[in-house]
């Protein structure tokens, strides 16, 4: 795929959704961090159902630490892997309090040092909470990048590096959200909605479904 085609693709995605954002409900970098930790192998809808009551009760490292493990689990027990996630969240809260004055660090290495936080989670927090031009590659973005040929790669890290290289600078900050929403609602896994896609004529997918 050439540079001009990528420019047109992101121009159209921006025209369709000028101010994209995450579908996770949050009101602070800390709430976003906890939501993203919980979102691994879970839907945003299920995470929001859990964090609504949780954040109404405790939405700071101090407050969640004060809940304790059993009470924290009671809020997130319907989310997959909740036992491990609860333990990681409490450990993360302790590190934030001891090493970062209770604040979420705006630094990749510091974020990735937190329990339950990998490169993808760090990218989401840096991008969504702090406005960094990072691109977190999940299953949706991996599929869209390969299917459209915007940034094909054999693994998530390769796709991330190609996106950072090929996405025009003007679009980098919002690219993560456009691509994940496109993969979630249009370029879906089993049967993409090619006929309803705003970039169908620019996409290089060979098996388009015109429905």
Short mmCIF file of C-alpha atoms in Angstrom, two decimals:
data_model
loop_
_atom_site.label_atom_id
_atom_site.label_comp_id
_atom_site.label_asym_id
_atom_site.label_seq_id
_atom_site.Cartn_x
_atom_site.Cartn_y
_atom_site.Cartn_z
CA UNK A 1 0.00 0.00 0.00
CA UNK A 2 1.38 3.39 -0.94
CA UNK A 3 1.60 6.59 1.07
CA UNK A 4 -1.21 8.40 -0.76
CA UNK A 5 -3.66 5.55 -0.16
CA UNK A 6 -2.89 5.51 3.57
CA UNK A 7 -3.39 9.28 3.67
CA UNK A 8 -6.81 8.88 2.05
CA UNK A 9 -7.79 6.06 4.40
CA UNK A 10 -7.11 8.04 7.55
CA UNK A 11 -8.61 11.19 6.08
CA UNK A 12 -11.87 9.30 5.60
CA UNK A 13 -11.76 7.68 9.03
CA UNK A 14 -11.26 11.10 10.61
CA UNK A 15 -14.11 12.62 8.55
CA UNK A 16 -16.41 9.86 9.78
CA UNK A 17 -15.28 10.14 13.43
CA UNK A 18 -13.39 13.41 14.09
CA UNK A 19 -12.81 12.81 17.81
CA UNK A 20 -12.50 9.08 18.48
CA UNK A 21 -11.90 7.80 21.96
CA UNK A 22 -11.97 4.62 24.01
CA UNK A 23 -15.25 2.95 24.90
CA UNK A 24 -14.00 2.39 28.43
CA UNK A 25 -15.57 4.73 30.99
CA UNK A 26 -12.99 6.66 32.98
CA UNK A 27 -12.40 10.12 34.45
CA UNK A 28 -8.70 10.02 35.37
CA UNK A 29 -5.49 8.33 34.23
CA UNK A 30 -5.74 6.00 37.21
CA UNK A 31 -9.28 4.92 36.36
CA UNK A 32 -8.17 4.30 32.77
CA UNK A 33 -5.19 2.25 33.93
CA UNK A 34 -7.40 0.03 36.11
CA UNK A 35 -9.96 -0.33 33.31
CA UNK A 36 -7.33 -1.38 30.78
CA UNK A 37 -5.84 -3.92 33.20
CA UNK A 38 -9.32 -5.38 33.61
CA UNK A 39 -10.02 -5.36 29.86
CA UNK A 40 -7.57 -8.15 29.02
CA UNK A 41 -9.68 -10.99 27.58
CA UNK A 42 -12.83 -9.07 28.49
CA UNK A 43 -15.18 -6.73 26.67
CA UNK A 44 -15.32 -3.00 27.34
CA UNK A 45 -19.01 -3.40 28.21
CA UNK A 46 -18.25 -5.94 30.96
CA UNK A 47 -15.43 -3.78 32.30
CA UNK A 48 -17.65 -0.69 32.45
CA UNK A 49 -20.32 -2.64 34.34
CA UNK A 50 -17.72 -3.52 36.97
CA UNK A 51 -15.87 -0.21 37.18
CA UNK A 52 -19.01 1.90 37.49
CA UNK A 53 -19.74 0.65 41.02
CA UNK A 54 -16.05 0.18 41.81
CA UNK A 55 -15.02 3.74 40.95
CA UNK A 56 -18.06 5.15 42.74
CA UNK A 57 -16.65 3.50 45.86
CA UNK A 58 -12.90 3.70 45.26
CA UNK A 59 -11.11 5.45 42.40
CA UNK A 60 -7.65 6.21 43.77
CA UNK A 61 -4.73 3.93 44.68
CA UNK A 62 -5.30 4.70 48.37
CA UNK A 63 -9.00 3.90 48.21
CA UNK A 64 -8.61 0.66 46.28
CA UNK A 65 -5.81 -0.46 48.57
CA UNK A 66 -8.12 0.19 51.51
CA UNK A 67 -10.77 -2.06 49.99
CA UNK A 68 -8.56 -5.10 50.33
CA UNK A 69 -8.44 -8.13 48.07
CA UNK A 70 -11.77 -9.73 49.00
CA UNK A 71 -13.80 -6.54 48.57
CA UNK A 72 -12.04 -5.66 45.31
CA UNK A 73 -12.83 -9.12 43.93
CA UNK A 74 -16.50 -8.64 44.76
CA UNK A 75 -16.62 -5.72 42.32
CA UNK A 76 -14.86 -7.49 39.44
CA UNK A 77 -15.90 -11.13 39.96
CA UNK A 78 -17.82 -11.27 36.66
CA UNK A 79 -14.71 -10.37 34.63
CA UNK A 80 -12.46 -13.11 33.31
CA UNK A 81 -9.28 -13.82 35.28
CA UNK A 82 -10.59 -11.61 38.11
CA UNK A 83 -8.50 -13.31 40.79
CA UNK A 84 -5.20 -12.54 39.07
CA UNK A 85 -6.36 -9.09 38.01
CA UNK A 86 -7.39 -8.17 41.56
CA UNK A 87 -3.98 -9.18 42.89
CA UNK A 88 -2.21 -7.21 40.15
CA UNK A 89 -4.35 -4.14 40.78
CA UNK A 90 -3.51 -4.10 44.49
CA UNK A 91 0.19 -4.58 43.74
CA UNK A 92 -0.01 -1.76 41.19
CA UNK A 93 -1.68 0.53 43.72
CA UNK A 94 1.11 -0.17 46.21
CA UNK A 95 3.79 0.67 43.64
CA UNK A 96 2.00 3.85 42.58
CA UNK A 97 1.82 4.97 46.21
CA UNK A 98 5.42 4.06 47.07
CA UNK A 99 7.19 5.10 43.89
CA UNK A 100 4.98 7.63 42.08
CA UNK A 101 3.21 9.63 44.79
CA UNK A 102 -0.06 7.90 43.89
CA UNK A 103 0.05 9.16 40.30
CA UNK A 104 0.09 7.20 37.05
CA UNK A 105 3.53 7.72 35.47
CA UNK A 106 3.70 9.22 32.00
CA UNK A 107 6.58 6.92 31.11
CA UNK A 108 6.58 3.62 29.23
CA UNK A 109 9.22 1.83 31.33
CA UNK A 110 7.52 2.84 34.58
CA UNK A 111 4.13 1.72 33.29
CA UNK A 112 5.42 -1.62 32.06
CA UNK A 113 6.97 -2.22 35.48
CA UNK A 114 3.48 -2.30 37.03
CA UNK A 115 1.91 -5.74 37.61
CA UNK A 116 -0.62 -6.61 34.91
CA UNK A 117 0.67 -3.91 32.55
CA UNK A 118 2.34 -4.95 29.32
CA UNK A 119 3.31 -3.00 26.23
CA UNK A 120 -0.24 -2.85 24.87
CA UNK A 121 -1.69 -1.51 28.14
CA UNK A 122 1.12 1.01 28.44
CA UNK A 123 0.44 2.21 24.90
CA UNK A 124 -3.26 2.66 25.63
CA UNK A 125 -2.56 4.71 28.76
CA UNK A 126 0.12 6.83 27.10
CA UNK A 127 -2.14 7.50 24.12
CA UNK A 128 -5.56 7.91 25.72
CA UNK A 129 -4.65 9.48 29.06
CA UNK A 130 -1.64 11.54 28.00
CA UNK A 131 -2.03 12.10 24.25
CA UNK A 132 1.15 10.35 23.13
CA UNK A 133 1.19 9.23 19.46
CA UNK A 134 1.41 5.56 20.41
CA UNK A 135 -0.60 2.75 18.81
CA UNK A 136 -1.65 -0.23 20.92
CA UNK A 137 -2.17 -3.29 18.75
CA UNK A 138 -4.93 -5.62 19.89
CA UNK A 139 -6.64 -8.39 17.91
CA UNK A 140 -8.87 -5.90 16.06
CA UNK A 141 -6.02 -3.63 15.00
CA UNK A 142 -3.84 -6.62 14.08
CA UNK A 143 -6.63 -7.94 11.82
CA UNK A 144 -7.43 -4.59 10.20
CA UNK A 145 -3.78 -3.74 9.60
CA UNK A 146 -3.14 -7.06 7.87
CA UNK A 147 -6.45 -7.36 6.03
CA UNK A 148 -6.39 -3.87 4.54
CA UNK A 149 -2.58 -4.02 4.09
CA UNK A 150 -2.18 -0.68 5.88
CA UNK A 151 0.56 -2.23 8.00
CA UNK A 152 0.91 -5.99 7.53
CA UNK A 153 2.96 -7.93 10.03
CA UNK A 154 3.44 -11.42 11.44
CA UNK A 155 3.01 -10.38 15.08
CA UNK A 156 1.64 -7.46 17.10
CA UNK A 157 5.03 -5.82 17.62
CA UNK A 158 5.78 -5.86 13.89
CA UNK A 159 2.36 -4.37 13.12
CA UNK A 160 2.88 -1.69 15.77
CA UNK A 161 6.26 -0.71 14.34
CA UNK A 162 4.87 -0.55 10.80
CA UNK A 163 1.90 1.55 11.90
CA UNK A 164 4.22 4.00 13.64
CA UNK A 165 6.28 4.13 10.45
CA UNK A 166 3.50 4.33 7.88
CA UNK A 167 0.61 6.23 9.52
CA UNK A 168 0.94 9.93 8.60
CA UNK A 169 1.97 12.06 11.59
CA UNK A 170 -1.27 14.07 11.57
CA UNK A 171 -3.22 10.90 12.30
CA UNK A 172 -0.96 9.03 14.73
CA UNK A 173 -2.58 10.23 17.96
CA UNK A 174 -6.04 9.00 16.95
CA UNK A 175 -5.06 6.02 14.76
CA UNK A 176 -5.41 3.53 17.61
CA UNK A 177 -9.05 4.44 18.21
CA UNK A 178 -10.03 4.59 14.52
CA UNK A 179 -8.55 1.19 13.80
CA UNK A 180 -9.95 -0.57 16.86
CA UNK A 181 -13.45 0.81 16.26
CA UNK A 182 -13.23 -0.10 12.58
CA UNK A 183 -12.25 -3.65 13.50
CA UNK A 184 -14.89 -3.91 16.20
CA UNK A 185 -17.86 -2.73 14.13
CA UNK A 186 -17.02 -2.85 10.40
CA UNK A 187 -14.01 -4.99 9.57
CA UNK A 188 -15.15 -7.78 11.88
CA UNK A 189 -13.39 -11.14 12.05
CA UNK A 190 -15.75 -13.63 10.44
CA UNK A 191 -17.63 -11.59 7.86
CA UNK A 192 -16.43 -8.01 7.30
CA UNK A 193 -19.08 -5.47 6.34
CA UNK A 194 -17.26 -4.38 3.19
CA UNK A 195 -20.34 -2.87 1.55
CA UNK A 196 -20.75 -0.48 4.49
CA UNK A 197 -17.06 0.41 4.74
CA UNK A 198 -15.91 3.97 4.01
CA UNK A 199 -12.49 2.75 2.85
CA UNK A 200 -13.62 -0.26 0.80
CA UNK A 201 -12.22 1.08 -2.48
CA UNK A 202 -8.87 1.81 -0.84
CA UNK A 203 -8.61 -1.46 1.08
CA UNK A 204 -6.40 -4.14 -0.48
CA UNK A 205 -8.22 -7.14 1.00
CA UNK A 206 -8.63 -9.74 -1.76
CA UNK A 207 -11.79 -11.46 -0.44
CA UNK A 208 -14.15 -8.53 0.04
CA UNK A 209 -17.76 -9.31 0.91
CA UNK A 210 -20.18 -6.88 -0.72
CA UNK A 211 -23.00 -6.88 1.83
#
